[in-house]
Amino acid sequence: MSSNLSWKTAFLVASMRLIEQYQPKETQLFHDPVIKYFFSKIILFQMKFKFIRDMEILFSELMTKGAFGALICRTKYIDDLLKTAMTNGIDQIVILGAGLDTRPYRIPGIDKMKVIEVDLPIMQNIKKEKIQKFLGAIPPHVTFTSIDFNHQTLDEVLNVQQLDFSKPIFFIWEGVTPYISKEGVVSTLEFISKASSGSVVVFSYILKSIIDQTSDIPGADNVLNYFESKSHPWIFGLDPLGLTDFLTPFHLTLVEDIGASYYQENYLKPLNRNLAVSKIERIAYAKRI
């Protein structure tokens, strides 16, 4: 996966989070006052118009129905888990494939934590430039570490001075696993397995049936072909039924494995929001035992 394509994907995901900020506050899934700083004044002006925002959502729906709903719901889910972990005393956070993740700059109290963003160098260079522009400097609680998950391991890029493995760590791995090899996924989980008991990992994944092209989800093959045509292929997926067994060798116990039905029942229906949510992607929440 090229660096330029990674940046475009991160920008697309960020644009969905930006659109959510125009939702009335009483029905907004999450508040992100930082995301706007990653966009130009022209784009922010355009986003003031509902028909432009609707067109952006429609474009994402052409790739896979319910993409917008899935993206904003997974943001809320991870936000909630992170806030709970911080309340329970976890003060080390590692964001794997951070992209334009704004959590290190917007979650209340996170400035008292140690946060490490791990991503491709080009992604981090652009992000740091924008952060320095709107904050004046990189906040002291945030550290950037570069990696290519398909060619490097976390052991190679993270040193012992950066993390205290005697204390729990919260790992966020959002929107990354479909693009890396099984070897890259296993290597990352092996690193996470070295964390102390009570550590947490939350990661999104694509259904293995999508990768195998055996899914009966409408439009599944279309989205797979779309990313293939962009030289940005999805190459790794997991079967929810085998997820517990997959995580066991890494000393991880599955706490929750959630997807579209959870989002609808817990997030959207209580707010009377009529949004489609894609079933192609799920999120696993696991703890180090």
PDB file of C-alpha atoms in Angstrom:
ATOM      1  CA  MET A   1       0.000   0.000   0.000  1.00  0.00           C
ATOM      2  CA  SER A   2       1.579   3.275  -1.087  1.00  0.00           C
ATOM      3  CA  SER A   3       2.004   6.224   1.250  1.00  0.00           C
ATOM      4  CA  ASN A   4      -0.040   8.490  -1.030  1.00  0.00           C
ATOM      5  CA  LEU A   5      -2.959   6.052  -1.022  1.00  0.00           C
ATOM      6  CA  SER A   6      -2.746   5.734   2.748  1.00  0.00           C
ATOM      7  CA  TRP A   7      -3.016   9.499   3.054  1.00  0.00           C
ATOM      8  CA  LYS A   8      -6.031   9.635   0.731  1.00  0.00           C
ATOM      9  CA  THR A   9      -7.769   6.907   2.738  1.00  0.00           C
ATOM     10  CA  ALA A  10      -7.043   8.708   6.021  1.00  0.00           C
ATOM     11  CA  PHE A  11      -8.397  11.937   4.528  1.00  0.00           C
ATOM     12  CA  LEU A  12     -11.594  10.191   3.369  1.00  0.00           C
ATOM     13  CA  VAL A  13     -12.202   8.704   6.817  1.00  0.00           C
ATOM     14  CA  ALA A  14     -11.525  12.081   8.440  1.00  0.00           C
ATOM     15  CA  SER A  15     -14.030  13.754   6.128  1.00  0.00           C
ATOM     16  CA  MET A  16     -16.755  11.453   7.476  1.00  0.00           C
ATOM     17  CA  ARG A  17     -15.884  12.504  11.035  1.00  0.00           C
ATOM     18  CA  LEU A  18     -15.936  16.136   9.901  1.00  0.00           C
ATOM     19  CA  ILE A  19     -19.435  15.723   8.445  1.00  0.00           C
ATOM     20  CA  GLU A  20     -20.677  14.333  11.776  1.00  0.00           C
ATOM     21  CA  GLN A  21     -19.738  17.638  13.426  1.00  0.00           C
ATOM     22  CA  TYR A  22     -22.555  19.353  11.496  1.00  0.00           C
ATOM     23  CA  GLN A  23     -25.105  17.024  13.064  1.00  0.00           C
ATOM     24  CA  PRO A  24     -27.250  18.763  15.751  1.00  0.00           C
ATOM     25  CA  LYS A  25     -25.495  18.386  19.098  1.00  0.00           C
ATOM     26  CA  GLU A  26     -28.400  16.486  20.657  1.00  0.00           C
ATOM     27  CA  THR A  27     -28.039  13.718  18.049  1.00  0.00           C
ATOM     28  CA  GLN A  28     -24.270  13.941  17.438  1.00  0.00           C
ATOM     29  CA  LEU A  29     -22.430  10.698  18.203  1.00  0.00           C
ATOM     30  CA  PHE A  30     -19.187  12.405  19.220  1.00  0.00           C
ATOM     31  CA  HIS A  31     -17.708  15.885  19.466  1.00  0.00           C
ATOM     32  CA  ASP A  32     -14.494  16.497  17.534  1.00  0.00           C
ATOM     33  CA  PRO A  33     -13.442  20.156  17.620  1.00  0.00           C
ATOM     34  CA  VAL A  34     -10.024  19.298  16.162  1.00  0.00           C
ATOM     35  CA  ILE A  35     -10.861  17.538  12.898  1.00  0.00           C
ATOM     36  CA  LYS A  36     -11.603  20.796  11.044  1.00  0.00           C
ATOM     37  CA  TYR A  37      -7.966  21.863  11.313  1.00  0.00           C
ATOM     38  CA  PHE A  38      -6.903  19.112   8.913  1.00  0.00           C
ATOM     39  CA  PHE A  39      -8.995  20.591   6.099  1.00  0.00           C
ATOM     40  CA  SER A  40      -8.556  23.638   3.898  1.00  0.00           C
ATOM     41  CA  LYS A  41     -10.717  26.735   4.250  1.00  0.00           C
ATOM     42  CA  ILE A  42     -12.308  25.926   0.885  1.00  0.00           C
ATOM     43  CA  ILE A  43     -13.439  22.481   2.044  1.00  0.00           C
ATOM     44  CA  LEU A  44     -14.727  23.853   5.339  1.00  0.00           C
ATOM     45  CA  PHE A  45     -16.713  26.480   3.445  1.00  0.00           C
ATOM     46  CA  GLN A  46     -18.195  23.799   1.177  1.00  0.00           C
ATOM     47  CA  MET A  47     -19.116  21.631   4.155  1.00  0.00           C
ATOM     48  CA  LYS A  48     -21.420  24.350   5.461  1.00  0.00           C
ATOM     49  CA  PHE A  49     -23.867  23.322   2.743  1.00  0.00           C
ATOM     50  CA  LYS A  50     -25.937  20.240   3.500  1.00  0.00           C
ATOM     51  CA  PHE A  51     -26.169  19.152  -0.131  1.00  0.00           C
ATOM     52  CA  ILE A  52     -22.350  19.004  -0.283  1.00  0.00           C
ATOM     53  CA  ARG A  53     -22.222  16.874   2.855  1.00  0.00           C
ATOM     54  CA  ASP A  54     -24.951  14.634   1.465  1.00  0.00           C
ATOM     55  CA  MET A  55     -22.963  14.208  -1.744  1.00  0.00           C
ATOM     56  CA  GLU A  56     -19.889  13.164   0.242  1.00  0.00           C
ATOM     57  CA  ILE A  57     -21.921  10.566   2.102  1.00  0.00           C
ATOM     58  CA  LEU A  58     -23.462   9.372  -1.166  1.00  0.00           C
ATOM     59  CA  PHE A  59     -19.995   8.911  -2.643  1.00  0.00           C
ATOM     60  CA  SER A  60     -18.987   6.733   0.306  1.00  0.00           C
ATOM     61  CA  GLU A  61     -22.223   4.758  -0.072  1.00  0.00           C
ATOM     62  CA  LEU A  62     -21.342   3.982  -3.695  1.00  0.00           C
ATOM     63  CA  MET A  63     -18.304   2.079  -2.408  1.00  0.00           C
ATOM     64  CA  THR A  64     -20.272   0.211   0.242  1.00  0.00           C
ATOM     65  CA  LYS A  65     -23.734   0.917   1.622  1.00  0.00           C
ATOM     66  CA  GLY A  66     -23.556   2.031   5.230  1.00  0.00           C
ATOM     67  CA  ALA A  67     -19.910   3.148   5.132  1.00  0.00           C
ATOM     68  CA  PHE A  68     -20.631   6.520   6.739  1.00  0.00           C
ATOM     69  CA  GLY A  69     -22.714   4.978   9.513  1.00  0.00           C
ATOM     70  CA  ALA A  70     -20.051   2.371  10.266  1.00  0.00           C
ATOM     71  CA  LEU A  71     -17.251   4.939  10.397  1.00  0.00           C
ATOM     72  CA  ILE A  72     -18.925   7.350  12.785  1.00  0.00           C
ATOM     73  CA  CYS A  73     -20.246   4.557  15.013  1.00  0.00           C
ATOM     74  CA  ARG A  74     -16.856   2.899  15.342  1.00  0.00           C
ATOM     75  CA  THR A  75     -15.401   6.293  16.303  1.00  0.00           C
ATOM     76  CA  LYS A  76     -17.898   6.581  19.159  1.00  0.00           C
ATOM     77  CA  TYR A  77     -17.338   2.999  20.299  1.00  0.00           C
ATOM     78  CA  ILE A  78     -13.563   3.436  20.549  1.00  0.00           C
ATOM     79  CA  ASP A  79     -13.959   6.862  22.188  1.00  0.00           C
ATOM     80  CA  ASP A  80     -16.153   5.324  24.881  1.00  0.00           C
ATOM     81  CA  LEU A  81     -13.756   2.433  25.549  1.00  0.00           C
ATOM     82  CA  LEU A  82     -10.800   4.802  25.769  1.00  0.00           C
ATOM     83  CA  LYS A  83     -12.558   7.134  28.210  1.00  0.00           C
ATOM     84  CA  THR A  84     -13.493   4.155  30.406  1.00  0.00           C
ATOM     85  CA  ALA A  85      -9.925   2.829  30.351  1.00  0.00           C
ATOM     86  CA  MET A  86      -8.559   6.242  31.336  1.00  0.00           C
ATOM     87  CA  THR A  87     -11.053   6.453  34.206  1.00  0.00           C
ATOM     88  CA  ASN A  88      -9.888   3.005  35.337  1.00  0.00           C
ATOM     89  CA  GLY A  89      -6.277   4.139  35.522  1.00  0.00           C
ATOM     90  CA  ILE A  90      -4.680   3.270  32.178  1.00  0.00           C
ATOM     91  CA  ASP A  91      -2.317   6.104  31.285  1.00  0.00           C
ATOM     92  CA  GLN A  92      -0.442   4.706  28.250  1.00  0.00           C
ATOM     93  CA  ILE A  93      -2.097   4.791  24.828  1.00  0.00           C
ATOM     94  CA  VAL A  94      -0.662   3.478  21.564  1.00  0.00           C
ATOM     95  CA  ILE A  95      -2.494   4.319  18.334  1.00  0.00           C
ATOM     96  CA  LEU A  96      -1.436   1.939  15.571  1.00  0.00           C
ATOM     97  CA  GLY A  97      -1.886   3.334  12.066  1.00  0.00           C
ATOM     98  CA  ALA A  98      -3.019   6.614  13.620  1.00  0.00           C
ATOM     99  CA  GLY A  99      -3.761   8.454  10.366  1.00  0.00           C
ATOM    100  CA  LEU A 100      -5.766  11.571  11.219  1.00  0.00           C
ATOM    101  CA  ASP A 101      -6.949  10.237  14.576  1.00  0.00           C
ATOM    102  CA  THR A 102      -7.699  13.280  16.729  1.00  0.00           C
ATOM    103  CA  ARG A 103      -8.171  11.507  20.061  1.00  0.00           C
ATOM    104  CA  PRO A 104      -4.769  12.609  21.437  1.00  0.00           C
ATOM    105  CA  TYR A 105      -5.908  16.228  21.048  1.00  0.00           C
ATOM    106  CA  ARG A 106      -9.598  16.157  22.003  1.00  0.00           C
ATOM    107  CA  ILE A 107     -10.392  13.494  24.611  1.00  0.00           C
ATOM    108  CA  PRO A 108     -10.744  15.239  28.008  1.00  0.00           C
ATOM    109  CA  GLY A 109      -7.818  14.426  30.297  1.00  0.00           C
ATOM    110  CA  ILE A 110      -5.701  12.769  27.640  1.00  0.00           C
ATOM    111  CA  ASP A 111      -3.033  15.437  28.059  1.00  0.00           C
ATOM    112  CA  LYS A 112      -2.178  13.686  31.338  1.00  0.00           C
ATOM    113  CA  MET A 113      -1.563  10.406  29.505  1.00  0.00           C
ATOM    114  CA  LYS A 114       1.386   9.159  27.458  1.00  0.00           C
ATOM    115  CA  VAL A 115       0.272   8.776  23.822  1.00  0.00           C
ATOM    116  CA  ILE A 116       2.313   7.190  21.030  1.00  0.00           C
ATOM    117  CA  GLU A 117       1.119   7.554  17.437  1.00  0.00           C
ATOM    118  CA  VAL A 118       2.505   4.886  15.102  1.00  0.00           C
ATOM    119  CA  ASP A 119       2.186   5.264  11.329  1.00  0.00           C
ATOM    120  CA  LEU A 120       3.937   5.691   7.982  1.00  0.00           C
ATOM    121  CA  PRO A 121       6.489   8.547   7.905  1.00  0.00           C
ATOM    122  CA  ILE A 122       4.702  10.555   5.191  1.00  0.00           C
ATOM    123  CA  MET A 123       1.445  10.363   7.154  1.00  0.00           C
ATOM    124  CA  GLN A 124       3.122  11.610  10.288  1.00  0.00           C
ATOM    125  CA  ASN A 125       5.008  14.411   8.564  1.00  0.00           C
ATOM    126  CA  ILE A 126       1.819  15.877   7.126  1.00  0.00           C
ATOM    127  CA  LYS A 127      -0.074  15.431  10.377  1.00  0.00           C
ATOM    128  CA  LYS A 128       2.665  17.004  12.514  1.00  0.00           C
ATOM    129  CA  GLU A 129       2.811  19.987  10.186  1.00  0.00           C
ATOM    130  CA  LYS A 130      -0.914  20.600  10.573  1.00  0.00           C
ATOM    131  CA  ILE A 131      -0.874  20.068  14.346  1.00  0.00           C
ATOM    132  CA  GLN A 132       1.979  22.523  14.762  1.00  0.00           C
ATOM    133  CA  LYS A 133       0.056  25.025  12.678  1.00  0.00           C
ATOM    134  CA  PHE A 134      -3.101  25.007  14.818  1.00  0.00           C
ATOM    135  CA  LEU A 135      -1.606  24.199  18.244  1.00  0.00           C
ATOM    136  CA  GLY A 136       1.739  25.949  17.838  1.00  0.00           C
ATOM    137  CA  ALA A 137       3.673  22.807  18.793  1.00  0.00           C
ATOM    138  CA  ILE A 138       3.290  19.059  19.221  1.00  0.00           C
ATOM    139  CA  PRO A 139       1.827  18.537  22.719  1.00  0.00           C
ATOM    140  CA  PRO A 140       4.407  17.047  25.110  1.00  0.00           C
ATOM    141  CA  HIS A 141       2.219  14.035  25.910  1.00  0.00           C
ATOM    142  CA  VAL A 142       2.306  12.849  22.264  1.00  0.00           C
ATOM    143  CA  THR A 143       5.185  10.962  20.614  1.00  0.00           C
ATOM    144  CA  PHE A 144       5.372   9.943  16.953  1.00  0.00           C
ATOM    145  CA  THR A 145       6.983   6.663  15.863  1.00  0.00           C
ATOM    146  CA  SER A 146       7.211   5.633  12.196  1.00  0.00           C
ATOM    147  CA  ILE A 147       6.458   2.144  10.870  1.00  0.00           C
ATOM    148  CA  ASP A 148       5.438   0.165   7.784  1.00  0.00           C
ATOM    149  CA  PHE A 149       3.423  -2.732   9.232  1.00  0.00           C
ATOM    150  CA  ASN A 150       4.132  -4.936   6.199  1.00  0.00           C
ATOM    151  CA  HIS A 151       7.917  -4.583   6.499  1.00  0.00           C
ATOM    152  CA  GLN A 152       8.671  -3.669  10.115  1.00  0.00           C
ATOM    153  CA  THR A 153       7.618  -4.894  13.535  1.00  0.00           C
ATOM    154  CA  LEU A 154       6.689  -2.876  16.596  1.00  0.00           C
ATOM    155  CA  ASP A 155       9.665  -4.445  18.370  1.00  0.00           C
ATOM    156  CA  GLU A 156      11.908  -2.751  15.812  1.00  0.00           C
ATOM    157  CA  VAL A 157      10.424   0.740  16.130  1.00  0.00           C
ATOM    158  CA  LEU A 158       9.258   1.045  19.752  1.00  0.00           C
ATOM    159  CA  ASN A 159      11.948   1.033  22.405  1.00  0.00           C
ATOM    160  CA  VAL A 160      11.673   0.173  26.077  1.00  0.00           C
ATOM    161  CA  GLN A 161      11.993   3.818  27.067  1.00  0.00           C
ATOM    162  CA  GLN A 162       8.749   4.699  25.321  1.00  0.00           C
ATOM    163  CA  LEU A 163       6.470   2.265  27.178  1.00  0.00           C
ATOM    164  CA  ASP A 164       6.288   0.851  30.675  1.00  0.00           C
ATOM    165  CA  PHE A 165       5.346  -2.797  30.160  1.00  0.00           C
ATOM    166  CA  SER A 166       4.815  -3.266  33.874  1.00  0.00           C
ATOM    167  CA  LYS A 167       1.628  -1.166  33.563  1.00  0.00           C
ATOM    168  CA  PRO A 168      -1.430  -1.675  31.322  1.00  0.00           C
ATOM    169  CA  ILE A 169      -1.465  -0.140  27.844  1.00  0.00           C
ATOM    170  CA  PHE A 170      -4.460   0.778  25.664  1.00  0.00           C
ATOM    171  CA  PHE A 171      -3.878  -0.105  21.990  1.00  0.00           C
ATOM    172  CA  ILE A 172      -6.094   1.392  19.262  1.00  0.00           C
ATOM    173  CA  TRP A 173      -5.808  -0.313  15.865  1.00  0.00           C
ATOM    174  CA  GLU A 174      -8.539   1.254  13.755  1.00  0.00           C
ATOM    175  CA  GLY A 175      -8.983   0.805  10.003  1.00  0.00           C
ATOM    176  CA  VAL A 176      -5.609  -0.884   9.491  1.00  0.00           C
ATOM    177  CA  THR A 177      -5.821  -4.695   9.488  1.00  0.00           C
ATOM    178  CA  PRO A 178      -7.490  -5.117   6.054  1.00  0.00           C
ATOM    179  CA  TYR A 179      -4.477  -3.561   4.347  1.00  0.00           C
ATOM    180  CA  ILE A 180      -1.697  -5.596   5.931  1.00  0.00           C
ATOM    181  CA  SER A 181      -0.622  -9.214   5.614  1.00  0.00           C
ATOM    182  CA  LYS A 182      -1.490 -11.955   8.079  1.00  0.00           C
ATOM    183  CA  GLU A 183       2.177 -11.941   9.076  1.00  0.00           C
ATOM    184  CA  GLY A 184       1.933  -8.226   9.865  1.00  0.00           C
ATOM    185  CA  VAL A 185      -1.208  -8.760  11.947  1.00  0.00           C
ATOM    186  CA  VAL A 186       0.359 -11.653  13.866  1.00  0.00           C
ATOM    187  CA  SER A 187       3.574  -9.699  14.483  1.00  0.00           C
ATOM    188  CA  THR A 188       1.591  -6.788  15.917  1.00  0.00           C
ATOM    189  CA  LEU A 189      -0.469  -9.036  18.192  1.00  0.00           C
ATOM    190  CA  GLU A 190       2.736 -10.731  19.379  1.00  0.00           C
ATOM    191  CA  PHE A 191       3.998  -7.323  20.470  1.00  0.00           C
ATOM    192  CA  ILE A 192       0.711  -6.535  22.225  1.00  0.00           C
ATOM    193  CA  SER A 193       0.920  -9.887  24.026  1.00  0.00           C
ATOM    194  CA  LYS A 194       4.042  -8.621  25.825  1.00  0.00           C
ATOM    195  CA  ALA A 195       2.005  -5.912  27.571  1.00  0.00           C
ATOM    196  CA  SER A 196       1.001  -6.434  31.179  1.00  0.00           C
ATOM    197  CA  SER A 197      -2.240  -7.999  32.342  1.00  0.00           C
ATOM    198  CA  GLY A 198      -5.130  -5.567  32.054  1.00  0.00           C
ATOM    199  CA  SER A 199      -3.895  -4.066  28.802  1.00  0.00           C
ATOM    200  CA  VAL A 200      -6.522  -3.518  26.117  1.00  0.00           C
ATOM    201  CA  VAL A 201      -6.586  -3.718  22.336  1.00  0.00           C
ATOM    202  CA  VAL A 202      -9.502  -2.552  20.220  1.00  0.00           C
ATOM    203  CA  PHE A 203      -9.257  -3.161  16.482  1.00  0.00           C
ATOM    204  CA  SER A 204     -11.504  -3.094  13.455  1.00  0.00           C
ATOM    205  CA  TYR A 205     -11.475  -5.911  10.925  1.00  0.00           C
ATOM    206  CA  ILE A 206     -13.095  -6.926   7.667  1.00  0.00           C
ATOM    207  CA  LEU A 207     -14.994 -10.195   7.454  1.00  0.00           C
ATOM    208  CA  LYS A 208     -12.907 -13.023   6.013  1.00  0.00           C
ATOM    209  CA  SER A 209     -15.816 -13.895   3.729  1.00  0.00           C
ATOM    210  CA  ILE A 210     -15.364 -10.510   2.049  1.00  0.00           C
ATOM    211  CA  ILE A 211     -11.712 -11.255   1.303  1.00  0.00           C
ATOM    212  CA  ASP A 212     -12.587 -14.779   0.117  1.00  0.00           C
ATOM    213  CA  GLN A 213     -15.453 -13.396  -1.995  1.00  0.00           C
ATOM    214  CA  THR A 214     -17.912 -15.816  -0.390  1.00  0.00           C
ATOM    215  CA  SER A 215     -20.012 -13.196   1.402  1.00  0.00           C
ATOM    216  CA  ASP A 216     -23.730 -12.789   0.755  1.00  0.00           C
ATOM    217  CA  ILE A 217     -23.666  -9.154   1.935  1.00  0.00           C
ATOM    218  CA  PRO A 218     -24.975  -7.003  -0.947  1.00  0.00           C
ATOM    219  CA  GLY A 219     -22.197  -5.063  -2.658  1.00  0.00           C
ATOM    220  CA  ALA A 220     -19.384  -6.935  -0.898  1.00  0.00           C
ATOM    221  CA  ASP A 221     -17.572  -7.838  -4.110  1.00  0.00           C
ATOM    222  CA  ASN A 222     -17.987  -4.294  -5.411  1.00  0.00           C
ATOM    223  CA  VAL A 223     -16.153  -2.719  -2.490  1.00  0.00           C
ATOM    224  CA  LEU A 224     -13.409  -5.340  -2.662  1.00  0.00           C
ATOM    225  CA  ASN A 225     -12.957  -4.638  -6.368  1.00  0.00           C
ATOM    226  CA  TYR A 226     -13.021  -0.897  -5.752  1.00  0.00           C
ATOM    227  CA  PHE A 227     -10.042  -0.979  -3.405  1.00  0.00           C
ATOM    228  CA  GLU A 228      -8.260  -3.424  -5.707  1.00  0.00           C
ATOM    229  CA  SER A 229      -8.731  -1.023  -8.624  1.00  0.00           C
ATOM    230  CA  LYS A 230      -7.170   1.769  -6.545  1.00  0.00           C
ATOM    231  CA  SER A 231      -4.081  -0.380  -5.852  1.00  0.00           C
ATOM    232  CA  HIS A 232      -5.167  -0.258  -2.221  1.00  0.00           C
ATOM    233  CA  PRO A 233      -6.418  -3.840  -1.779  1.00  0.00           C
ATOM    234  CA  TRP A 234      -7.981  -5.444   1.242  1.00  0.00           C
ATOM    235  CA  ILE A 235      -5.913  -8.564   1.885  1.00  0.00           C
ATOM    236  CA  PHE A 236      -6.750  -9.691   5.424  1.00  0.00           C
ATOM    237  CA  GLY A 237      -9.975 -10.573   7.169  1.00  0.00           C
ATOM    238  CA  LEU A 238     -11.247 -12.578  10.135  1.00  0.00           C
ATOM    239  CA  ASP A 239     -14.160 -14.907  10.810  1.00  0.00           C
ATOM    240  CA  PRO A 240     -16.087 -13.704  13.895  1.00  0.00           C
ATOM    241  CA  LEU A 241     -16.744 -17.340  14.859  1.00  0.00           C
ATOM    242  CA  GLY A 242     -13.004 -18.013  15.042  1.00  0.00           C
ATOM    243  CA  LEU A 243     -11.996 -14.747  16.670  1.00  0.00           C
ATOM    244  CA  THR A 244     -11.634 -16.107  20.220  1.00  0.00           C
ATOM    245  CA  ASP A 245      -9.343 -18.908  19.046  1.00  0.00           C
ATOM    246  CA  PHE A 246      -7.368 -16.483  16.875  1.00  0.00           C
ATOM    247  CA  LEU A 247      -6.615 -14.220  19.861  1.00  0.00           C
ATOM    248  CA  THR A 248      -5.873 -16.936  22.430  1.00  0.00           C
ATOM    249  CA  PRO A 249      -2.202 -17.552  21.435  1.00  0.00           C
ATOM    250  CA  PHE A 250      -1.539 -13.872  22.126  1.00  0.00           C
ATOM    251  CA  HIS A 251      -2.881 -14.132  25.713  1.00  0.00           C
ATOM    252  CA  LEU A 252      -5.869 -12.016  24.725  1.00  0.00           C
ATOM    253  CA  THR A 253      -9.422 -12.727  25.825  1.00  0.00           C
ATOM    254  CA  LEU A 254     -12.259 -11.400  23.684  1.00  0.00           C
ATOM    255  CA  VAL A 255     -14.542  -9.065  25.624  1.00  0.00           C
ATOM    256  CA  GLU A 256     -16.772  -7.859  22.780  1.00  0.00           C
ATOM    257  CA  ASP A 257     -17.069  -8.348  19.042  1.00  0.00           C
ATOM    258  CA  ILE A 258     -19.553  -5.838  17.671  1.00  0.00           C
ATOM    259  CA  GLY A 259     -20.906  -4.599  14.380  1.00  0.00           C
ATOM    260  CA  ALA A 260     -23.919  -3.077  12.628  1.00  0.00           C
ATOM    261  CA  SER A 261     -26.664  -4.463  14.891  1.00  0.00           C
ATOM    262  CA  TYR A 262     -24.897  -3.189  18.032  1.00  0.00           C
ATOM    263  CA  TYR A 263     -24.504   0.276  16.517  1.00  0.00           C
ATOM    264  CA  GLN A 264     -28.157   0.430  15.522  1.00  0.00           C
ATOM    265  CA  GLU A 265     -29.503  -0.669  18.903  1.00  0.00           C
ATOM    266  CA  ASN A 266     -27.117   1.285  21.135  1.00  0.00           C
ATOM    267  CA  TYR A 267     -26.284   4.421  19.152  1.00  0.00           C
ATOM    268  CA  LEU A 268     -28.643   5.213  16.315  1.00  0.00           C
ATOM    269  CA  LYS A 269     -32.111   4.059  17.356  1.00  0.00           C
ATOM    270  CA  PRO A 270     -31.990   5.870  20.744  1.00  0.00           C
ATOM    271  CA  LEU A 271     -31.284   9.092  18.810  1.00  0.00           C
ATOM    272  CA  ASN A 272     -33.903   8.325  16.129  1.00  0.00           C
ATOM    273  CA  ARG A 273     -31.215   8.472  13.469  1.00  0.00           C
ATOM    274  CA  ASN A 274     -32.081   6.561  10.332  1.00  0.00           C
ATOM    275  CA  LEU A 275     -28.657   5.546   9.037  1.00  0.00           C
ATOM    276  CA  ALA A 276     -27.558   2.443   7.189  1.00  0.00           C
ATOM    277  CA  VAL A 277     -24.534   0.714   8.766  1.00  0.00           C
ATOM    278  CA  SER A 278     -22.315  -1.602   6.771  1.00  0.00           C
ATOM    279  CA  LYS A 279     -21.995  -5.205   7.963  1.00  0.00           C
ATOM    280  CA  ILE A 280     -18.659  -5.628   6.186  1.00  0.00           C
ATOM    281  CA  GLU A 281     -16.581  -4.391   9.131  1.00  0.00           C
ATOM    282  CA  ARG A 282     -16.634  -5.312  12.825  1.00  0.00           C
ATOM    283  CA  ILE A 283     -14.697  -4.246  15.928  1.00  0.00           C
ATOM    284  CA  ALA A 284     -13.032  -6.543  18.441  1.00  0.00           C
ATOM    285  CA  TYR A 285     -12.314  -5.463  22.015  1.00  0.00           C
ATOM    286  CA  ALA A 286      -9.911  -7.743  23.872  1.00  0.00           C
ATOM    287  CA  LYS A 287      -7.962  -7.718  27.143  1.00  0.00           C
ATOM    288  CA  ARG A 288      -4.549  -9.082  27.997  1.00  0.00           C
ATOM    289  CA  ILE A 289      -4.999 -11.834  30.563  1.00  0.00           C
TER     290      ILE A 289
END
